[in-house]
Amino acid sequence: MNKTFLIIQREYLTRVKKKSFIIMTILGPLLMSSLLIVPVWLAMRDHEDPQKIEVVDDSFLFRDSIPQSKNVKFIYSEITIDKAQEDFYQTDFTGILHIPSNVITGGGAVKFYYKEQPGMAVEEYIKSNIEEMIYNFKLQKSNVDLKTIRNAQTSINLITEKITETGSTERTSTGVQMTMGFILGLLIYMFIFLYGAQVMRGVIEEKTSRIVEVIISSVRPFQLMMGKIIGVALVGLTQFLLWLVLTFSIYTAVQSVLFSGVNKEKLQKEMVKEEVFKQGANLQALKMDKPGLYDNKAYEAFDAFKSIDFVSIIICFLFYFLVGYLMYSALFAAIGAAVDAETDTQQFMLPITIPLVLSFVMAQTIMQEPSSSLAFWFSIIPLTSPVIMMVRLPFGVPMWELALSMSMLVLGFIFTTWLAARIYRTGILMYGKKVSYKELWKWLFYKG
């Protein structure tokens, strides 16, 4: 046990002192914080550069009637489209919108010319407004009262709440849960690949340099393999905890800067809105739908993260990361022991990487249906459960499913470690031989 501890200590200290470890420890929180903050920051600022669009309306139906916005200004012109195109680069217009004379009867084709590619928001703004106006023209032509239709149109504010078994309710946000699930699944995927590959390269280096022959004379192959795996696992755990602390610090600092002074007003309006909702009163009549601080979508997205039980998620993340990593890294170590060079690992990497890649690909589907049968089975199978269960956790998972998944993962870890140890003890001292799957199968049943 003392020898295993010495190996763990050596692996840990060697890796945490590397420059690459220190650089990634600093860059990691910045990248993760960017994933949370940048979308919110972009949502708070003006998305597009102001667009000044020249409108050539040959139908004479849209003259001075397309709604202006803060970022899109329409200037109506009396010239032809050919003249507008010819003079385009002598003007300060960013685009030309050509509405043909047969826009209503000819299929609704409208052309937009530009100097520099506009964003999707600008294109969607132009498209939606033209569509709505053509829709209204057609209704008016059929003598349909537009006022009646507008009064019948209603937008609702869908508030999602989960009722727990104790009868209490919890506010949820599907968008935030999907984002959290994706980030957690991605982190597990990255950590297992990153540190599993480190274990494999470490084994190959020691084997090719013949250092392992000296080490094996003092410790058993199983002790060496487990010492290396646990040592690298502690490096990953250290890096994750540092990332967690630094990311939380950056998140808190940015939140306080971006939303200072908003909390109090938000809380007051939240209380009023809840009361109005209980009474069934008209939200619009009480002006609850007008833009304001509370209705700041960016703030709501940021605030919705508070509805997630981070303590439970972090505990589960540590478990799935550690056990999932130990399971996969044992296989990576076995591959490293079986080959003489990193280029020979490709043929054995495929069976290990397929479950991980598959679980990451399936995560996109499972985020849409986190309680489906597919999600259940993928979160129970040990090779896919570390990624899939992380995707499901923000949505809420029954305790018995979580316990079953964890138990199966531990059993999977024990089995793969036994499997890897049988290969490792033979392969670590095997040189100059091209190993095949048939050879690995024989190693599993060697005695001694």
Short mmCIF file of C-alpha atoms in Angstrom, two decimals:
data_model
loop_
_atom_site.label_atom_id
_atom_site.label_comp_id
_atom_site.label_asym_id
_atom_site.label_seq_id
_atom_site.Cartn_x
_atom_site.Cartn_y
_atom_site.Cartn_z
CA MET A 1 0.00 0.00 0.00
CA ASN A 2 2.91 2.27 0.85
CA LYS A 3 4.44 1.64 -2.58
CA THR A 4 1.15 2.46 -4.30
CA PHE A 5 1.00 5.70 -2.33
CA LEU A 6 4.53 6.60 -3.49
CA ILE A 7 3.49 6.03 -7.11
CA ILE A 8 0.36 8.17 -6.61
CA GLN A 9 2.48 10.93 -5.05
CA ARG A 10 4.98 10.85 -7.90
CA GLU A 11 2.31 10.95 -10.61
CA TYR A 12 0.45 13.76 -8.87
CA LEU A 13 3.41 16.04 -8.12
CA THR A 14 5.00 15.51 -11.53
CA ARG A 15 1.86 16.63 -13.34
CA VAL A 16 0.69 19.54 -11.16
CA LYS A 17 4.12 21.17 -11.46
CA LYS A 18 3.96 21.25 -15.25
CA LYS A 19 3.40 24.60 -16.98
CA SER A 20 0.60 23.11 -19.08
CA PHE A 21 -1.33 22.25 -15.90
CA ILE A 22 -0.98 25.79 -14.52
CA ILE A 23 -1.93 27.43 -17.84
CA MET A 24 -5.00 25.23 -18.31
CA THR A 25 -6.05 25.80 -14.70
CA ILE A 26 -6.16 29.54 -15.41
CA LEU A 27 -7.65 29.34 -18.91
CA GLY A 28 -10.33 26.76 -18.01
CA PRO A 29 -12.43 29.04 -15.74
CA LEU A 30 -12.15 31.87 -18.27
CA LEU A 31 -13.49 29.62 -21.01
CA MET A 32 -16.27 28.18 -18.85
CA SER A 33 -17.28 31.62 -17.57
CA SER A 34 -17.36 32.80 -21.16
CA LEU A 35 -19.86 30.06 -21.99
CA LEU A 36 -22.20 31.48 -19.34
CA ILE A 37 -21.48 35.19 -19.57
CA VAL A 38 -20.88 35.95 -23.25
CA PRO A 39 -24.36 34.87 -24.46
CA VAL A 40 -25.94 36.96 -21.69
CA TRP A 41 -23.70 39.91 -22.44
CA LEU A 42 -24.51 39.71 -26.13
CA ALA A 43 -28.21 39.58 -25.26
CA MET A 44 -27.88 42.80 -23.26
CA ARG A 45 -26.22 44.86 -25.96
CA ASP A 46 -27.30 45.80 -29.38
CA HIS A 47 -26.81 42.74 -31.52
CA GLU A 48 -26.22 44.32 -34.90
CA ASP A 49 -24.51 47.32 -36.35
CA PRO A 50 -27.17 49.86 -37.43
CA GLN A 51 -28.50 49.07 -40.90
CA LYS A 52 -29.57 51.86 -43.24
CA ILE A 53 -31.63 50.24 -45.97
CA GLU A 54 -32.84 51.85 -49.15
CA VAL A 55 -36.30 50.61 -50.10
CA VAL A 56 -37.29 50.48 -53.77
CA ASP A 57 -40.99 49.64 -53.65
CA ASP A 58 -42.39 48.98 -57.12
CA SER A 59 -45.69 47.75 -55.63
CA PHE A 60 -46.36 51.07 -53.83
CA LEU A 61 -47.95 49.07 -51.00
CA PHE A 62 -45.21 49.40 -48.40
CA ARG A 63 -44.30 53.09 -48.76
CA ASP A 64 -43.45 54.58 -45.35
CA SER A 65 -45.12 51.68 -43.58
CA ILE A 66 -42.45 49.08 -42.77
CA PRO A 67 -41.76 49.45 -39.03
CA GLN A 68 -38.46 51.11 -38.17
CA SER A 69 -36.31 49.73 -35.37
CA LYS A 70 -33.33 50.87 -33.38
CA ASN A 71 -30.95 48.93 -35.59
CA VAL A 72 -32.79 48.89 -38.91
CA LYS A 73 -33.78 52.13 -40.66
CA PHE A 74 -35.72 52.09 -43.93
CA ILE A 75 -35.28 54.98 -46.36
CA TYR A 76 -37.76 55.00 -49.25
CA SER A 77 -36.47 55.94 -52.67
CA GLU A 78 -38.16 56.99 -55.91
CA ILE A 79 -35.47 55.65 -58.22
CA THR A 80 -35.45 52.35 -60.10
CA ILE A 81 -33.70 49.26 -58.81
CA ASP A 82 -31.13 49.45 -61.61
CA LYS A 83 -30.23 53.02 -60.64
CA ALA A 84 -30.13 52.10 -56.96
CA GLN A 85 -27.73 49.22 -57.68
CA GLU A 86 -25.55 51.43 -59.90
CA ASP A 87 -25.19 54.13 -57.20
CA PHE A 88 -25.03 51.71 -54.28
CA TYR A 89 -21.37 52.21 -53.43
CA GLN A 90 -21.66 56.01 -53.76
CA THR A 91 -24.22 56.08 -50.92
CA ASP A 92 -24.05 55.25 -47.22
CA PHE A 93 -26.81 52.66 -47.48
CA THR A 94 -25.88 49.25 -46.10
CA GLY A 95 -28.52 47.46 -48.16
CA ILE A 96 -31.20 47.76 -50.83
CA LEU A 97 -34.61 46.18 -50.34
CA HIS A 98 -36.38 45.65 -53.66
CA ILE A 99 -40.10 44.92 -53.48
CA PRO A 100 -41.40 44.00 -56.96
CA SER A 101 -44.76 45.12 -58.28
CA ASN A 102 -46.14 41.56 -58.18
CA VAL A 103 -45.05 40.84 -54.60
CA ILE A 104 -48.54 39.70 -53.58
CA THR A 105 -49.61 37.82 -56.68
CA GLY A 106 -46.17 36.61 -57.73
CA GLY A 107 -45.29 34.36 -54.80
CA GLY A 108 -43.98 36.96 -52.36
CA ALA A 109 -40.39 37.13 -53.62
CA VAL A 110 -38.46 40.11 -52.25
CA LYS A 111 -34.77 40.79 -52.88
CA PHE A 112 -32.24 42.24 -50.48
CA TYR A 113 -28.86 43.48 -51.77
CA TYR A 114 -26.04 44.29 -49.39
CA LYS A 115 -22.38 45.38 -49.17
CA GLU A 116 -21.53 43.31 -46.13
CA GLN A 117 -23.42 40.25 -44.96
CA PRO A 118 -26.08 41.31 -42.41
CA GLY A 119 -26.85 39.17 -39.38
CA MET A 120 -29.69 36.68 -39.19
CA ALA A 121 -31.62 39.04 -36.90
CA VAL A 122 -31.75 41.73 -39.61
CA GLU A 123 -32.86 39.30 -42.29
CA GLU A 124 -35.50 37.85 -39.98
CA TYR A 125 -36.72 41.34 -39.06
CA ILE A 126 -37.22 42.30 -42.72
CA LYS A 127 -38.80 38.95 -43.61
CA SER A 128 -41.26 38.85 -40.70
CA ASN A 129 -42.45 42.43 -41.23
CA ILE A 130 -42.98 42.00 -44.98
CA GLU A 131 -44.81 38.73 -44.35
CA GLU A 132 -47.10 40.31 -41.77
CA MET A 133 -47.89 43.25 -44.03
CA ILE A 134 -48.71 40.98 -46.98
CA TYR A 135 -50.88 38.91 -44.64
CA ASN A 136 -52.77 42.04 -43.61
CA PHE A 137 -53.18 43.18 -47.23
CA LYS A 138 -54.74 39.86 -48.14
CA LEU A 139 -57.10 39.97 -45.19
CA GLN A 140 -58.17 43.51 -46.04
CA LYS A 141 -58.74 42.48 -49.63
CA SER A 142 -61.10 39.78 -48.33
CA ASN A 143 -62.91 42.39 -46.18
CA VAL A 144 -61.70 40.84 -42.92
CA ASP A 145 -61.59 43.22 -39.96
CA LEU A 146 -57.93 43.43 -38.84
CA LYS A 147 -58.88 44.84 -35.44
CA THR A 148 -60.93 41.73 -34.67
CA ILE A 149 -58.01 39.48 -35.57
CA ARG A 150 -55.55 41.49 -33.52
CA ASN A 151 -57.84 41.35 -30.50
CA ALA A 152 -58.08 37.58 -30.87
CA GLN A 153 -54.31 37.17 -30.95
CA THR A 154 -52.93 36.41 -27.48
CA SER A 155 -49.42 35.80 -26.28
CA ILE A 156 -49.06 33.87 -23.05
CA ASN A 157 -46.35 33.84 -20.44
CA LEU A 158 -45.70 30.14 -19.79
CA ILE A 159 -44.43 29.69 -16.23
CA THR A 160 -43.03 26.21 -15.57
CA GLU A 161 -43.03 24.82 -12.04
CA LYS A 162 -42.31 21.32 -10.78
CA ILE A 163 -44.50 19.88 -8.02
CA THR A 164 -42.36 17.75 -5.71
CA GLU A 165 -43.54 14.67 -3.83
CA THR A 166 -43.91 16.79 -0.69
CA GLY A 167 -46.34 19.10 -2.49
CA SER A 168 -44.04 22.11 -2.75
CA THR A 169 -43.35 23.79 -6.08
CA GLU A 170 -40.05 24.71 -7.70
CA ARG A 171 -39.58 27.23 -10.52
CA THR A 172 -37.73 25.66 -13.45
CA SER A 173 -36.30 26.80 -16.75
CA THR A 174 -35.98 24.24 -19.54
CA GLY A 175 -33.46 26.34 -21.45
CA VAL A 176 -31.18 26.67 -18.45
CA GLN A 177 -31.51 22.97 -17.61
CA MET A 178 -30.55 22.02 -21.17
CA THR A 179 -27.56 24.35 -21.07
CA MET A 180 -26.39 22.97 -17.74
CA GLY A 181 -26.87 19.38 -18.90
CA PHE A 182 -24.88 19.99 -22.06
CA ILE A 183 -22.02 21.71 -20.20
CA LEU A 184 -21.81 18.95 -17.57
CA GLY A 185 -21.89 16.19 -20.19
CA LEU A 186 -19.22 17.99 -22.20
CA LEU A 187 -16.99 18.36 -19.13
CA ILE A 188 -17.22 14.66 -18.25
CA TYR A 189 -16.51 13.76 -21.88
CA MET A 190 -13.47 16.05 -21.98
CA PHE A 191 -12.11 15.01 -18.58
CA ILE A 192 -12.29 11.28 -19.34
CA PHE A 193 -10.60 11.66 -22.72
CA LEU A 194 -8.02 14.16 -21.50
CA TYR A 195 -6.86 12.33 -18.39
CA GLY A 196 -7.42 8.83 -19.78
CA ALA A 197 -5.09 9.68 -22.65
CA GLN A 198 -2.54 11.00 -20.13
CA VAL A 199 -2.54 7.64 -18.36
CA MET A 200 -2.06 5.79 -21.64
CA ARG A 201 0.83 8.04 -22.77
CA GLY A 202 2.46 7.77 -19.35
CA VAL A 203 2.41 3.95 -19.53
CA ILE A 204 3.81 3.97 -23.07
CA GLU A 205 6.63 6.37 -22.12
CA GLU A 206 7.70 4.29 -19.15
CA LYS A 207 7.50 1.11 -21.20
CA THR A 208 9.51 2.41 -24.15
CA SER A 209 12.17 3.96 -21.89
CA ARG A 210 12.45 0.67 -19.97
CA ILE A 211 11.93 2.52 -16.68
CA VAL A 212 9.04 0.21 -16.00
CA GLU A 213 11.42 -2.78 -15.74
CA VAL A 214 13.06 -1.12 -12.75
CA ILE A 215 9.74 -0.19 -11.15
CA ILE A 216 8.23 -3.64 -11.67
CA SER A 217 11.12 -5.16 -9.73
CA SER A 218 9.83 -3.33 -6.63
CA VAL A 219 6.03 -3.25 -7.07
CA ARG A 220 3.37 -5.48 -8.57
CA PRO A 221 1.96 -4.49 -11.99
CA PHE A 222 -1.49 -3.95 -10.46
CA GLN A 223 -0.06 -1.56 -7.86
CA LEU A 224 1.76 0.36 -10.60
CA MET A 225 -1.35 0.61 -12.76
CA MET A 226 -3.63 1.73 -9.93
CA GLY A 227 -1.04 4.17 -8.58
CA LYS A 228 -0.76 5.82 -11.98
CA ILE A 229 -4.53 5.92 -12.50
CA ILE A 230 -5.30 7.33 -9.05
CA GLY A 231 -2.46 9.85 -9.27
CA VAL A 232 -3.79 11.25 -12.55
CA ALA A 233 -7.34 11.16 -11.13
CA LEU A 234 -6.21 13.39 -8.25
CA VAL A 235 -4.65 15.79 -10.75
CA GLY A 236 -7.99 15.98 -12.59
CA LEU A 237 -9.87 16.42 -9.33
CA THR A 238 -7.54 19.22 -8.25
CA GLN A 239 -7.95 20.98 -11.56
CA PHE A 240 -11.73 20.61 -11.47
CA LEU A 241 -12.00 22.04 -7.94
CA LEU A 242 -9.77 24.98 -8.89
CA TRP A 243 -11.88 25.56 -11.99
CA LEU A 244 -15.02 25.43 -9.85
CA VAL A 245 -13.76 28.02 -7.36
CA LEU A 246 -12.36 30.36 -10.02
CA THR A 247 -15.44 30.04 -12.26
CA PHE A 248 -17.77 30.76 -9.35
CA SER A 249 -15.68 33.80 -8.39
CA ILE A 250 -15.77 35.18 -11.95
CA TYR A 251 -19.50 34.42 -12.25
CA THR A 252 -20.28 36.21 -8.98
CA ALA A 253 -18.14 39.21 -9.88
CA VAL A 254 -19.68 39.61 -13.33
CA GLN A 255 -23.21 39.15 -12.03
CA SER A 256 -22.72 41.87 -9.42
CA VAL A 257 -21.33 44.26 -12.06
CA LEU A 258 -23.92 43.57 -14.76
CA PHE A 259 -26.99 43.45 -12.56
CA SER A 260 -26.23 45.72 -9.62
CA GLY A 261 -29.38 47.42 -8.41
CA VAL A 262 -31.70 45.09 -10.28
CA ASN A 263 -32.35 42.53 -7.56
CA LYS A 264 -34.59 44.66 -5.37
CA GLU A 265 -36.90 45.79 -8.17
CA LYS A 266 -36.98 42.30 -9.60
CA LEU A 267 -38.05 40.84 -6.28
CA GLN A 268 -40.85 43.38 -5.85
CA LYS A 269 -42.21 42.78 -9.34
CA GLU A 270 -41.90 39.03 -8.90
CA MET A 271 -44.09 39.18 -5.80
CA VAL A 272 -46.69 41.34 -7.56
CA LYS A 273 -46.71 39.08 -10.57
CA GLU A 274 -47.22 35.97 -8.47
CA GLU A 275 -50.16 37.61 -6.68
CA VAL A 276 -51.73 38.73 -9.96
CA PHE A 277 -51.30 35.27 -11.37
CA LYS A 278 -53.08 33.70 -8.39
CA GLN A 279 -56.00 36.11 -8.75
CA GLY A 280 -56.27 35.48 -12.49
CA ALA A 281 -56.11 39.20 -13.24
CA ASN A 282 -55.14 40.68 -16.58
CA LEU A 283 -51.35 40.93 -16.71
CA GLN A 284 -51.40 43.24 -19.69
CA ALA A 285 -53.83 45.60 -18.01
CA LEU A 286 -51.42 45.86 -15.11
CA LYS A 287 -48.59 46.55 -17.56
CA MET A 288 -46.67 43.48 -16.50
CA ASP A 289 -45.65 42.73 -20.05
CA LYS A 290 -43.86 45.98 -20.75
CA PRO A 291 -40.13 45.91 -21.15
CA GLY A 292 -38.26 46.80 -18.03
CA LEU A 293 -35.58 45.57 -15.73
CA TYR A 294 -37.53 42.54 -14.67
CA ASP A 295 -38.34 41.69 -18.25
CA ASN A 296 -34.68 41.77 -19.18
CA LYS A 297 -34.29 38.34 -20.79
CA ALA A 298 -30.59 38.35 -20.13
CA TYR A 299 -31.15 38.86 -16.43
CA GLU A 300 -33.80 36.15 -16.32
CA ALA A 301 -31.44 33.70 -18.02
CA PHE A 302 -28.72 34.53 -15.53
CA ASP A 303 -31.13 34.40 -12.60
CA ALA A 304 -32.62 31.05 -13.67
CA PHE A 305 -29.34 29.30 -12.79
CA LYS A 306 -30.28 29.85 -9.14
CA SER A 307 -33.14 27.35 -9.51
CA ILE A 308 -30.63 24.51 -10.02
CA ASP A 309 -29.48 22.42 -7.06
CA PHE A 310 -25.76 22.93 -7.58
CA VAL A 311 -24.71 21.08 -4.41
CA SER A 312 -26.33 17.79 -5.52
CA ILE A 313 -25.07 18.25 -9.05
CA ILE A 314 -21.48 18.88 -7.94
CA ILE A 315 -21.54 15.81 -5.66
CA CYS A 316 -22.90 13.65 -8.48
CA PHE A 317 -20.44 15.17 -10.93
CA LEU A 318 -17.50 14.26 -8.68
CA PHE A 319 -18.79 10.69 -8.36
CA TYR A 320 -19.41 10.18 -12.08
CA PHE A 321 -16.16 11.87 -13.00
CA LEU A 322 -14.06 9.79 -10.58
CA VAL A 323 -15.68 6.40 -11.14
CA GLY A 324 -16.19 6.99 -14.87
CA TYR A 325 -12.61 8.13 -15.23
CA LEU A 326 -11.27 5.17 -13.21
CA MET A 327 -13.25 2.77 -15.39
CA TYR A 328 -12.06 4.24 -18.69
CA SER A 329 -8.49 5.01 -17.58
CA ALA A 330 -7.99 1.36 -16.58
CA LEU A 331 -8.77 0.47 -20.19
CA PHE A 332 -6.48 3.25 -21.46
CA ALA A 333 -3.69 1.91 -19.22
CA ALA A 334 -4.24 -1.60 -20.59
CA ILE A 335 -3.90 -0.27 -24.15
CA GLY A 336 -0.73 1.61 -23.21
CA ALA A 337 0.75 -1.58 -21.75
CA ALA A 338 -0.16 -3.68 -24.79
CA VAL A 339 1.63 -1.54 -27.42
CA ASP A 340 5.19 -0.32 -27.99
CA ALA A 341 4.31 3.07 -29.52
CA GLU A 342 1.41 5.53 -29.53
CA THR A 343 0.81 4.93 -33.23
CA ASP A 344 -0.11 1.31 -32.45
CA THR A 345 -2.95 2.36 -30.13
CA GLN A 346 -5.42 3.29 -32.88
CA GLN A 347 -6.78 -0.22 -33.42
CA PHE A 348 -7.57 -0.62 -29.70
CA MET A 349 -8.89 2.90 -29.12
CA LEU A 350 -12.02 2.41 -31.23
CA PRO A 351 -13.96 0.13 -28.82
CA ILE A 352 -13.25 2.57 -25.98
CA THR A 353 -14.04 5.79 -27.78
CA ILE A 354 -17.27 4.59 -29.46
CA PRO A 355 -19.35 4.50 -26.22
CA LEU A 356 -18.04 7.92 -25.18
CA VAL A 357 -18.65 9.52 -28.57
CA LEU A 358 -22.04 7.82 -28.85
CA SER A 359 -23.12 9.09 -25.44
CA PHE A 360 -22.07 12.63 -26.37
CA VAL A 361 -23.99 12.43 -29.65
CA MET A 362 -27.05 10.96 -27.92
CA ALA A 363 -26.92 13.75 -25.34
CA GLN A 364 -28.40 16.10 -27.97
CA THR A 365 -31.47 13.86 -28.27
CA ILE A 366 -31.76 13.09 -24.56
CA MET A 367 -31.87 16.79 -23.68
CA GLN A 368 -35.16 16.92 -25.62
CA GLU A 369 -36.63 13.88 -23.77
CA PRO A 370 -34.73 13.50 -20.46
CA SER A 371 -37.26 11.02 -19.02
CA SER A 372 -37.55 8.73 -22.05
CA SER A 373 -36.68 5.02 -22.10
CA LEU A 374 -33.64 5.82 -24.22
CA ALA A 375 -32.40 8.28 -21.59
CA PHE A 376 -32.99 5.73 -18.84
CA TRP A 377 -31.02 2.90 -20.45
CA PHE A 378 -28.15 5.12 -21.56
CA SER A 379 -27.86 6.46 -18.01
CA ILE A 380 -27.80 2.92 -16.55
CA ILE A 381 -25.21 1.32 -18.90
CA PRO A 382 -21.81 1.99 -17.24
CA LEU A 383 -19.96 2.96 -20.43
CA THR A 384 -22.45 5.74 -21.27
CA SER A 385 -23.85 6.70 -17.86
CA PRO A 386 -21.14 9.24 -16.85
CA VAL A 387 -22.09 11.57 -19.73
CA ILE A 388 -25.82 10.83 -20.03
CA MET A 389 -26.61 11.04 -16.31
CA MET A 390 -24.90 14.43 -16.17
CA VAL A 391 -27.15 15.60 -19.01
CA ARG A 392 -30.28 14.36 -17.17
CA LEU A 393 -29.45 15.59 -13.66
CA PRO A 394 -30.47 19.28 -14.08
CA PHE A 395 -33.95 18.07 -15.14
CA GLY A 396 -34.32 15.92 -12.01
CA VAL A 397 -33.76 12.16 -11.80
CA PRO A 398 -35.61 9.76 -9.41
CA MET A 399 -33.41 8.57 -6.56
CA TRP A 400 -33.79 4.89 -7.41
CA GLU A 401 -32.56 5.53 -10.97
CA LEU A 402 -29.60 7.47 -9.63
CA ALA A 403 -28.75 4.72 -7.12
CA LEU A 404 -29.07 2.02 -9.80
CA SER A 405 -26.89 3.99 -12.22
CA MET A 406 -24.19 4.55 -9.59
CA SER A 407 -24.23 0.87 -8.56
CA MET A 408 -23.91 -0.27 -12.15
CA LEU A 409 -21.06 2.18 -12.73
CA VAL A 410 -19.15 0.84 -9.70
CA LEU A 411 -19.65 -2.72 -10.93
CA GLY A 412 -18.48 -1.64 -14.37
CA PHE A 413 -15.38 -0.07 -12.83
CA ILE A 414 -14.57 -3.30 -10.90
CA PHE A 415 -15.00 -5.43 -14.04
CA THR A 416 -12.94 -3.20 -16.36
CA THR A 417 -10.19 -2.87 -13.73
CA TRP A 418 -9.98 -6.66 -13.45
CA LEU A 419 -9.93 -6.89 -17.23
CA ALA A 420 -7.29 -4.19 -17.62
CA ALA A 421 -5.10 -5.61 -14.82
CA ARG A 422 -4.93 -9.00 -16.58
CA ILE A 423 -3.77 -7.33 -19.81
CA TYR A 424 -1.48 -4.88 -18.05
CA ARG A 425 0.53 -7.49 -16.08
CA THR A 426 1.43 -9.34 -19.29
CA GLY A 427 1.70 -6.49 -21.75
CA ILE A 428 3.85 -4.15 -19.66
CA LEU A 429 6.92 -6.39 -20.11
CA MET A 430 6.15 -7.49 -23.66
CA TYR A 431 8.36 -5.89 -26.32
CA GLY A 432 8.66 -6.14 -30.09
CA LYS A 433 5.48 -8.10 -30.65
CA LYS A 434 2.54 -6.94 -32.75
CA VAL A 435 -0.45 -7.45 -30.48
CA SER A 436 -3.88 -8.38 -31.82
CA TYR A 437 -7.27 -8.79 -30.20
CA LYS A 438 -6.71 -12.55 -30.23
CA GLU A 439 -3.48 -12.08 -28.29
CA LEU A 440 -5.21 -9.84 -25.74
CA TRP A 441 -7.86 -12.51 -25.23
CA LYS A 442 -5.13 -15.03 -24.40
CA TRP A 443 -3.56 -12.64 -21.90
CA LEU A 444 -6.81 -12.50 -19.97
CA PHE A 445 -6.47 -16.16 -19.03
CA TYR A 446 -2.73 -16.42 -18.45
CA LYS A 447 -1.92 -17.85 -15.04
CA GLY A 448 0.83 -16.71 -12.74
#
